[in-house]
Amino acid sequence: MTDVGEEWQLVGRRKGKENQRRLKGLQHLLVFDPIFSRGEKTVLRKLGLNVLSENEEGKHLATKPTIFYLMHCGKALYNNILWNNWKIIMLTFGQLSTNRSFDREFQCDYSYMNQALDVCEEKQLPCPTRFSDVFGDTATITFPLGNLSKLPPSTWTEPQEQEYQHCPDLEIILKKIQM
């Protein structure tokens, strides 16, 4: 007779190795969350993932096909991703996997999200009923070239980085300035 704990450890090791094999197929996978603990970063690195060392505040440049996985993230993070990739080719590389849809409420403080409303395509992802309270509104948002081409050329000239001074509920962890 074996100990139940030993059986679970064996299952965990098998699953861990299985997951590592799956992840090795993904190249250049970058992960970041400003609240990752040291232990979480260590585990992610052992799984073969690249953990970004600094908080980019969502300003990562999509120079090749990129999926931004943004579950339960604040509006400023989405807006920063759009601002930093505000070129037709870079937006076509990007896909946002998110649990919130863009909304017209973003007109003032989140201008890149507001401009993206008319050119993005949102596809709702299926969700098991037991998780619908958390992931029921999960969707992918893409930016098809045909839609982006409809915007006037002035849309793409020298996009200004936004400052969120008028946003009382910013919902983003800003990077700390090193002194």
PDB file of C-alpha atoms in Angstrom:
ATOM      1  CA  MET A   1       0.000   0.000   0.000  1.00  0.00           C
ATOM      2  CA  THR A   2       1.410   3.421  -0.905  1.00  0.00           C
ATOM      3  CA  ASP A   3       0.914   6.682   0.891  1.00  0.00           C
ATOM      4  CA  VAL A   4      -1.719   8.934  -0.747  1.00  0.00           C
ATOM      5  CA  GLY A   5       0.675  11.899  -0.413  1.00  0.00           C
ATOM      6  CA  GLU A   6       3.346  10.008  -2.374  1.00  0.00           C
ATOM      7  CA  GLU A   7       0.841   9.256  -5.132  1.00  0.00           C
ATOM      8  CA  TRP A   8      -0.076  12.927  -5.435  1.00  0.00           C
ATOM      9  CA  GLN A   9       3.602  13.902  -5.561  1.00  0.00           C
ATOM     10  CA  LEU A  10       4.146  11.411  -8.380  1.00  0.00           C
ATOM     11  CA  VAL A  11       1.135  12.781 -10.285  1.00  0.00           C
ATOM     12  CA  GLY A  12       2.423  16.329  -9.697  1.00  0.00           C
ATOM     13  CA  ARG A  13       5.870  15.434 -11.037  1.00  0.00           C
ATOM     14  CA  ARG A  14       4.387  13.797 -14.132  1.00  0.00           C
ATOM     15  CA  LYS A  15       2.112  16.787 -14.773  1.00  0.00           C
ATOM     16  CA  GLY A  16       5.013  19.185 -14.159  1.00  0.00           C
ATOM     17  CA  LYS A  17       7.192  17.412 -16.731  1.00  0.00           C
ATOM     18  CA  GLU A  18       4.264  17.306 -19.157  1.00  0.00           C
ATOM     19  CA  ASN A  19       3.706  21.054 -18.759  1.00  0.00           C
ATOM     20  CA  GLN A  20       7.425  21.752 -19.193  1.00  0.00           C
ATOM     21  CA  ARG A  21       7.413  19.844 -22.508  1.00  0.00           C
ATOM     22  CA  ARG A  22       4.417  21.871 -23.696  1.00  0.00           C
ATOM     23  CA  LEU A  23       5.990  25.181 -22.705  1.00  0.00           C
ATOM     24  CA  LYS A  24       9.278  24.370 -24.455  1.00  0.00           C
ATOM     25  CA  GLY A  25       7.381  24.563 -27.748  1.00  0.00           C
ATOM     26  CA  LEU A  26       6.665  28.224 -27.087  1.00  0.00           C
ATOM     27  CA  GLN A  27       9.591  30.428 -27.989  1.00  0.00           C
ATOM     28  CA  HIS A  28      10.207  33.889 -26.614  1.00  0.00           C
ATOM     29  CA  LEU A  29       7.449  33.695 -24.032  1.00  0.00           C
ATOM     30  CA  LEU A  30       7.749  36.714 -21.747  1.00  0.00           C
ATOM     31  CA  VAL A  31       5.791  37.032 -18.526  1.00  0.00           C
ATOM     32  CA  PHE A  32       5.453  39.822 -16.011  1.00  0.00           C
ATOM     33  CA  ASP A  33       3.274  40.814 -13.123  1.00  0.00           C
ATOM     34  CA  PRO A  34       4.473  43.496 -10.714  1.00  0.00           C
ATOM     35  CA  ILE A  35       3.261  41.403  -7.793  1.00  0.00           C
ATOM     36  CA  PHE A  36       5.109  38.159  -8.671  1.00  0.00           C
ATOM     37  CA  SER A  37       6.981  36.947  -5.606  1.00  0.00           C
ATOM     38  CA  ARG A  38      10.594  35.761  -5.829  1.00  0.00           C
ATOM     39  CA  GLY A  39       9.343  32.195  -5.504  1.00  0.00           C
ATOM     40  CA  GLU A  40       6.876  32.615  -8.366  1.00  0.00           C
ATOM     41  CA  LYS A  41       9.601  34.104 -10.564  1.00  0.00           C
ATOM     42  CA  THR A  42      11.879  31.159  -9.760  1.00  0.00           C
ATOM     43  CA  VAL A  43       9.183  28.623 -10.673  1.00  0.00           C
ATOM     44  CA  LEU A  44       8.363  30.449 -13.920  1.00  0.00           C
ATOM     45  CA  ARG A  45      12.041  30.501 -14.909  1.00  0.00           C
ATOM     46  CA  LYS A  46      12.365  26.776 -14.112  1.00  0.00           C
ATOM     47  CA  LEU A  47       9.433  26.207 -16.476  1.00  0.00           C
ATOM     48  CA  GLY A  48      11.486  27.895 -19.192  1.00  0.00           C
ATOM     49  CA  LEU A  49       9.637  31.212 -19.233  1.00  0.00           C
ATOM     50  CA  ASN A  50      11.399  34.554 -19.494  1.00  0.00           C
ATOM     51  CA  VAL A  51      10.372  36.785 -16.603  1.00  0.00           C
ATOM     52  CA  LEU A  52      10.798  40.451 -17.447  1.00  0.00           C
ATOM     53  CA  SER A  53      12.995  42.168 -14.877  1.00  0.00           C
ATOM     54  CA  GLU A  54      11.264  45.521 -14.910  1.00  0.00           C
ATOM     55  CA  ASN A  55       7.738  46.834 -15.005  1.00  0.00           C
ATOM     56  CA  GLU A  56       7.105  48.016 -18.576  1.00  0.00           C
ATOM     57  CA  GLU A  57       3.640  49.263 -17.564  1.00  0.00           C
ATOM     58  CA  GLY A  58       2.269  47.418 -20.596  1.00  0.00           C
ATOM     59  CA  LYS A  59       4.488  49.362 -23.009  1.00  0.00           C
ATOM     60  CA  HIS A  60       5.864  46.212 -24.642  1.00  0.00           C
ATOM     61  CA  LEU A  61       6.543  46.551 -28.367  1.00  0.00           C
ATOM     62  CA  ALA A  62       4.976  43.835 -30.555  1.00  0.00           C
ATOM     63  CA  THR A  63       7.569  43.363 -33.302  1.00  0.00           C
ATOM     64  CA  LYS A  64       6.227  39.901 -34.190  1.00  0.00           C
ATOM     65  CA  PRO A  65       2.919  38.112 -33.532  1.00  0.00           C
ATOM     66  CA  THR A  66       2.203  38.698 -29.853  1.00  0.00           C
ATOM     67  CA  ILE A  67      -0.550  37.651 -27.468  1.00  0.00           C
ATOM     68  CA  PHE A  68      -1.071  39.968 -24.526  1.00  0.00           C
ATOM     69  CA  TYR A  69      -2.827  37.950 -21.810  1.00  0.00           C
ATOM     70  CA  LEU A  70      -4.604  40.527 -19.648  1.00  0.00           C
ATOM     71  CA  MET A  71      -7.118  38.938 -17.316  1.00  0.00           C
ATOM     72  CA  HIS A  72      -8.588  41.403 -14.809  1.00  0.00           C
ATOM     73  CA  CYS A  73      -6.189  44.215 -15.733  1.00  0.00           C
ATOM     74  CA  GLY A  74      -6.798  47.940 -15.555  1.00  0.00           C
ATOM     75  CA  LYS A  75      -7.690  50.230 -18.453  1.00  0.00           C
ATOM     76  CA  ALA A  76      -4.352  52.061 -18.368  1.00  0.00           C
ATOM     77  CA  LEU A  77      -2.512  48.804 -19.126  1.00  0.00           C
ATOM     78  CA  TYR A  78      -4.569  48.234 -22.297  1.00  0.00           C
ATOM     79  CA  ASN A  79      -4.145  51.856 -23.295  1.00  0.00           C
ATOM     80  CA  ASN A  80      -0.340  51.702 -22.807  1.00  0.00           C
ATOM     81  CA  ILE A  81      -0.090  48.581 -24.994  1.00  0.00           C
ATOM     82  CA  LEU A  82      -2.067  50.302 -27.742  1.00  0.00           C
ATOM     83  CA  TRP A  83      -0.075  53.554 -27.454  1.00  0.00           C
ATOM     84  CA  ASN A  84       3.309  51.845 -27.714  1.00  0.00           C
ATOM     85  CA  ASN A  85       2.176  49.752 -30.694  1.00  0.00           C
ATOM     86  CA  TRP A  86       0.277  52.555 -32.433  1.00  0.00           C
ATOM     87  CA  LYS A  87       1.430  51.621 -35.932  1.00  0.00           C
ATOM     88  CA  ILE A  88      -0.631  49.608 -38.378  1.00  0.00           C
ATOM     89  CA  ILE A  89       1.847  46.723 -38.662  1.00  0.00           C
ATOM     90  CA  MET A  90       2.373  46.428 -34.913  1.00  0.00           C
ATOM     91  CA  LEU A  91      -1.335  46.444 -34.121  1.00  0.00           C
ATOM     92  CA  THR A  92      -1.861  43.614 -36.616  1.00  0.00           C
ATOM     93  CA  PHE A  93       0.792  41.618 -34.707  1.00  0.00           C
ATOM     94  CA  GLY A  94      -1.042  42.066 -31.427  1.00  0.00           C
ATOM     95  CA  GLN A  95      -3.879  40.075 -29.968  1.00  0.00           C
ATOM     96  CA  LEU A  96      -5.344  40.919 -26.588  1.00  0.00           C
ATOM     97  CA  SER A  97      -6.750  38.070 -24.526  1.00  0.00           C
ATOM     98  CA  THR A  98      -8.864  39.874 -22.009  1.00  0.00           C
ATOM     99  CA  ASN A  99     -11.919  39.736 -19.817  1.00  0.00           C
ATOM    100  CA  ARG A 100     -13.251  43.175 -20.612  1.00  0.00           C
ATOM    101  CA  SER A 101     -14.427  44.735 -23.781  1.00  0.00           C
ATOM    102  CA  PHE A 102     -13.524  48.213 -24.848  1.00  0.00           C
ATOM    103  CA  ASP A 103     -16.222  50.691 -23.967  1.00  0.00           C
ATOM    104  CA  ARG A 104     -17.030  54.226 -25.021  1.00  0.00           C
ATOM    105  CA  GLU A 105     -16.411  55.454 -21.450  1.00  0.00           C
ATOM    106  CA  PHE A 106     -12.710  55.635 -22.322  1.00  0.00           C
ATOM    107  CA  GLN A 107     -12.970  58.669 -24.630  1.00  0.00           C
ATOM    108  CA  CYS A 108     -11.103  61.182 -22.482  1.00  0.00           C
ATOM    109  CA  ASP A 109      -8.402  59.474 -20.451  1.00  0.00           C
ATOM    110  CA  TYR A 110      -7.843  56.412 -22.636  1.00  0.00           C
ATOM    111  CA  SER A 111      -7.744  57.828 -26.164  1.00  0.00           C
ATOM    112  CA  TYR A 112      -5.954  54.854 -27.781  1.00  0.00           C
ATOM    113  CA  MET A 113      -8.614  52.471 -26.525  1.00  0.00           C
ATOM    114  CA  ASN A 114     -11.260  54.872 -27.788  1.00  0.00           C
ATOM    115  CA  GLN A 115      -9.698  55.036 -31.275  1.00  0.00           C
ATOM    116  CA  ALA A 116      -9.319  51.250 -31.360  1.00  0.00           C
ATOM    117  CA  LEU A 117     -13.044  50.708 -30.760  1.00  0.00           C
ATOM    118  CA  ASP A 118     -13.974  51.173 -34.406  1.00  0.00           C
ATOM    119  CA  VAL A 119     -11.226  48.977 -35.872  1.00  0.00           C
ATOM    120  CA  CYS A 120     -10.879  46.045 -33.498  1.00  0.00           C
ATOM    121  CA  GLU A 121     -12.691  42.742 -33.720  1.00  0.00           C
ATOM    122  CA  GLU A 122     -13.741  41.077 -30.500  1.00  0.00           C
ATOM    123  CA  LYS A 123     -14.510  37.355 -30.262  1.00  0.00           C
ATOM    124  CA  GLN A 124     -16.075  35.992 -27.094  1.00  0.00           C
ATOM    125  CA  LEU A 125     -14.353  32.815 -25.850  1.00  0.00           C
ATOM    126  CA  PRO A 126     -16.350  29.896 -24.459  1.00  0.00           C
ATOM    127  CA  CYS A 127     -16.347  29.520 -20.689  1.00  0.00           C
ATOM    128  CA  PRO A 128     -17.445  26.625 -18.488  1.00  0.00           C
ATOM    129  CA  THR A 129     -20.498  27.615 -16.437  1.00  0.00           C
ATOM    130  CA  ARG A 130     -18.734  27.068 -13.122  1.00  0.00           C
ATOM    131  CA  PHE A 131     -16.208  29.817 -13.989  1.00  0.00           C
ATOM    132  CA  SER A 132     -18.615  32.267 -15.623  1.00  0.00           C
ATOM    133  CA  ASP A 133     -18.500  34.693 -12.684  1.00  0.00           C
ATOM    134  CA  VAL A 134     -14.746  35.165 -13.218  1.00  0.00           C
ATOM    135  CA  PHE A 135     -14.085  34.379 -16.891  1.00  0.00           C
ATOM    136  CA  GLY A 136     -17.552  34.708 -18.443  1.00  0.00           C
ATOM    137  CA  ASP A 137     -16.578  37.777 -20.445  1.00  0.00           C
ATOM    138  CA  THR A 138     -13.225  36.467 -21.742  1.00  0.00           C
ATOM    139  CA  ALA A 139     -12.560  37.549 -25.306  1.00  0.00           C
ATOM    140  CA  THR A 140      -9.794  37.978 -27.849  1.00  0.00           C
ATOM    141  CA  ILE A 141      -9.374  41.357 -29.473  1.00  0.00           C
ATOM    142  CA  THR A 142      -7.556  41.629 -32.796  1.00  0.00           C
ATOM    143  CA  PHE A 143      -6.785  44.472 -35.177  1.00  0.00           C
ATOM    144  CA  PRO A 144      -7.281  43.347 -38.808  1.00  0.00           C
ATOM    145  CA  LEU A 145      -5.225  45.241 -41.382  1.00  0.00           C
ATOM    146  CA  GLY A 146      -8.310  46.025 -43.475  1.00  0.00           C
ATOM    147  CA  ASN A 147      -9.940  47.791 -40.535  1.00  0.00           C
ATOM    148  CA  LEU A 148      -6.787  49.710 -39.566  1.00  0.00           C
ATOM    149  CA  SER A 149      -6.374  50.946 -43.138  1.00  0.00           C
ATOM    150  CA  LYS A 150      -9.749  52.731 -42.879  1.00  0.00           C
ATOM    151  CA  LEU A 151      -8.380  55.216 -40.352  1.00  0.00           C
ATOM    152  CA  PRO A 152      -6.957  58.503 -41.675  1.00  0.00           C
ATOM    153  CA  PRO A 153      -3.131  58.661 -41.983  1.00  0.00           C
ATOM    154  CA  SER A 154      -3.025  61.381 -39.309  1.00  0.00           C
ATOM    155  CA  THR A 155      -4.087  58.704 -36.810  1.00  0.00           C
ATOM    156  CA  TRP A 156      -0.596  57.207 -36.910  1.00  0.00           C
ATOM    157  CA  THR A 157       1.612  60.310 -36.730  1.00  0.00           C
ATOM    158  CA  GLU A 158       3.648  60.698 -33.553  1.00  0.00           C
ATOM    159  CA  PRO A 159       1.349  59.181 -30.948  1.00  0.00           C
ATOM    160  CA  GLN A 160       1.695  60.907 -27.598  1.00  0.00           C
ATOM    161  CA  GLU A 161       2.157  58.862 -24.453  1.00  0.00           C
ATOM    162  CA  GLN A 162      -0.752  59.417 -22.140  1.00  0.00           C
ATOM    163  CA  GLU A 163      -0.493  60.628 -18.586  1.00  0.00           C
ATOM    164  CA  TYR A 164      -3.271  59.521 -16.318  1.00  0.00           C
ATOM    165  CA  GLN A 165      -3.446  62.543 -14.025  1.00  0.00           C
ATOM    166  CA  HIS A 166      -7.240  62.779 -14.117  1.00  0.00           C
ATOM    167  CA  CYS A 167      -7.899  59.109 -13.398  1.00  0.00           C
ATOM    168  CA  PRO A 168      -8.873  58.534  -9.763  1.00  0.00           C
ATOM    169  CA  ASP A 169      -9.074  54.731 -10.209  1.00  0.00           C
ATOM    170  CA  LEU A 170      -5.966  54.105 -12.297  1.00  0.00           C
ATOM    171  CA  GLU A 171      -5.899  50.287 -11.883  1.00  0.00           C
ATOM    172  CA  ILE A 172      -2.234  49.900 -12.851  1.00  0.00           C
ATOM    173  CA  ILE A 173       0.921  49.394 -10.838  1.00  0.00           C
ATOM    174  CA  LEU A 174       3.355  51.996 -12.116  1.00  0.00           C
ATOM    175  CA  LYS A 175       7.058  51.251 -12.189  1.00  0.00           C
ATOM    176  CA  LYS A 176       9.077  52.838  -9.458  1.00  0.00           C
ATOM    177  CA  ILE A 177      11.607  55.476 -10.425  1.00  0.00           C
ATOM    178  CA  GLN A 178      15.062  54.344  -9.289  1.00  0.00           C
ATOM    179  CA  MET A 179      17.066  57.006  -7.475  1.00  0.00           C
TER     180      MET A 179
END
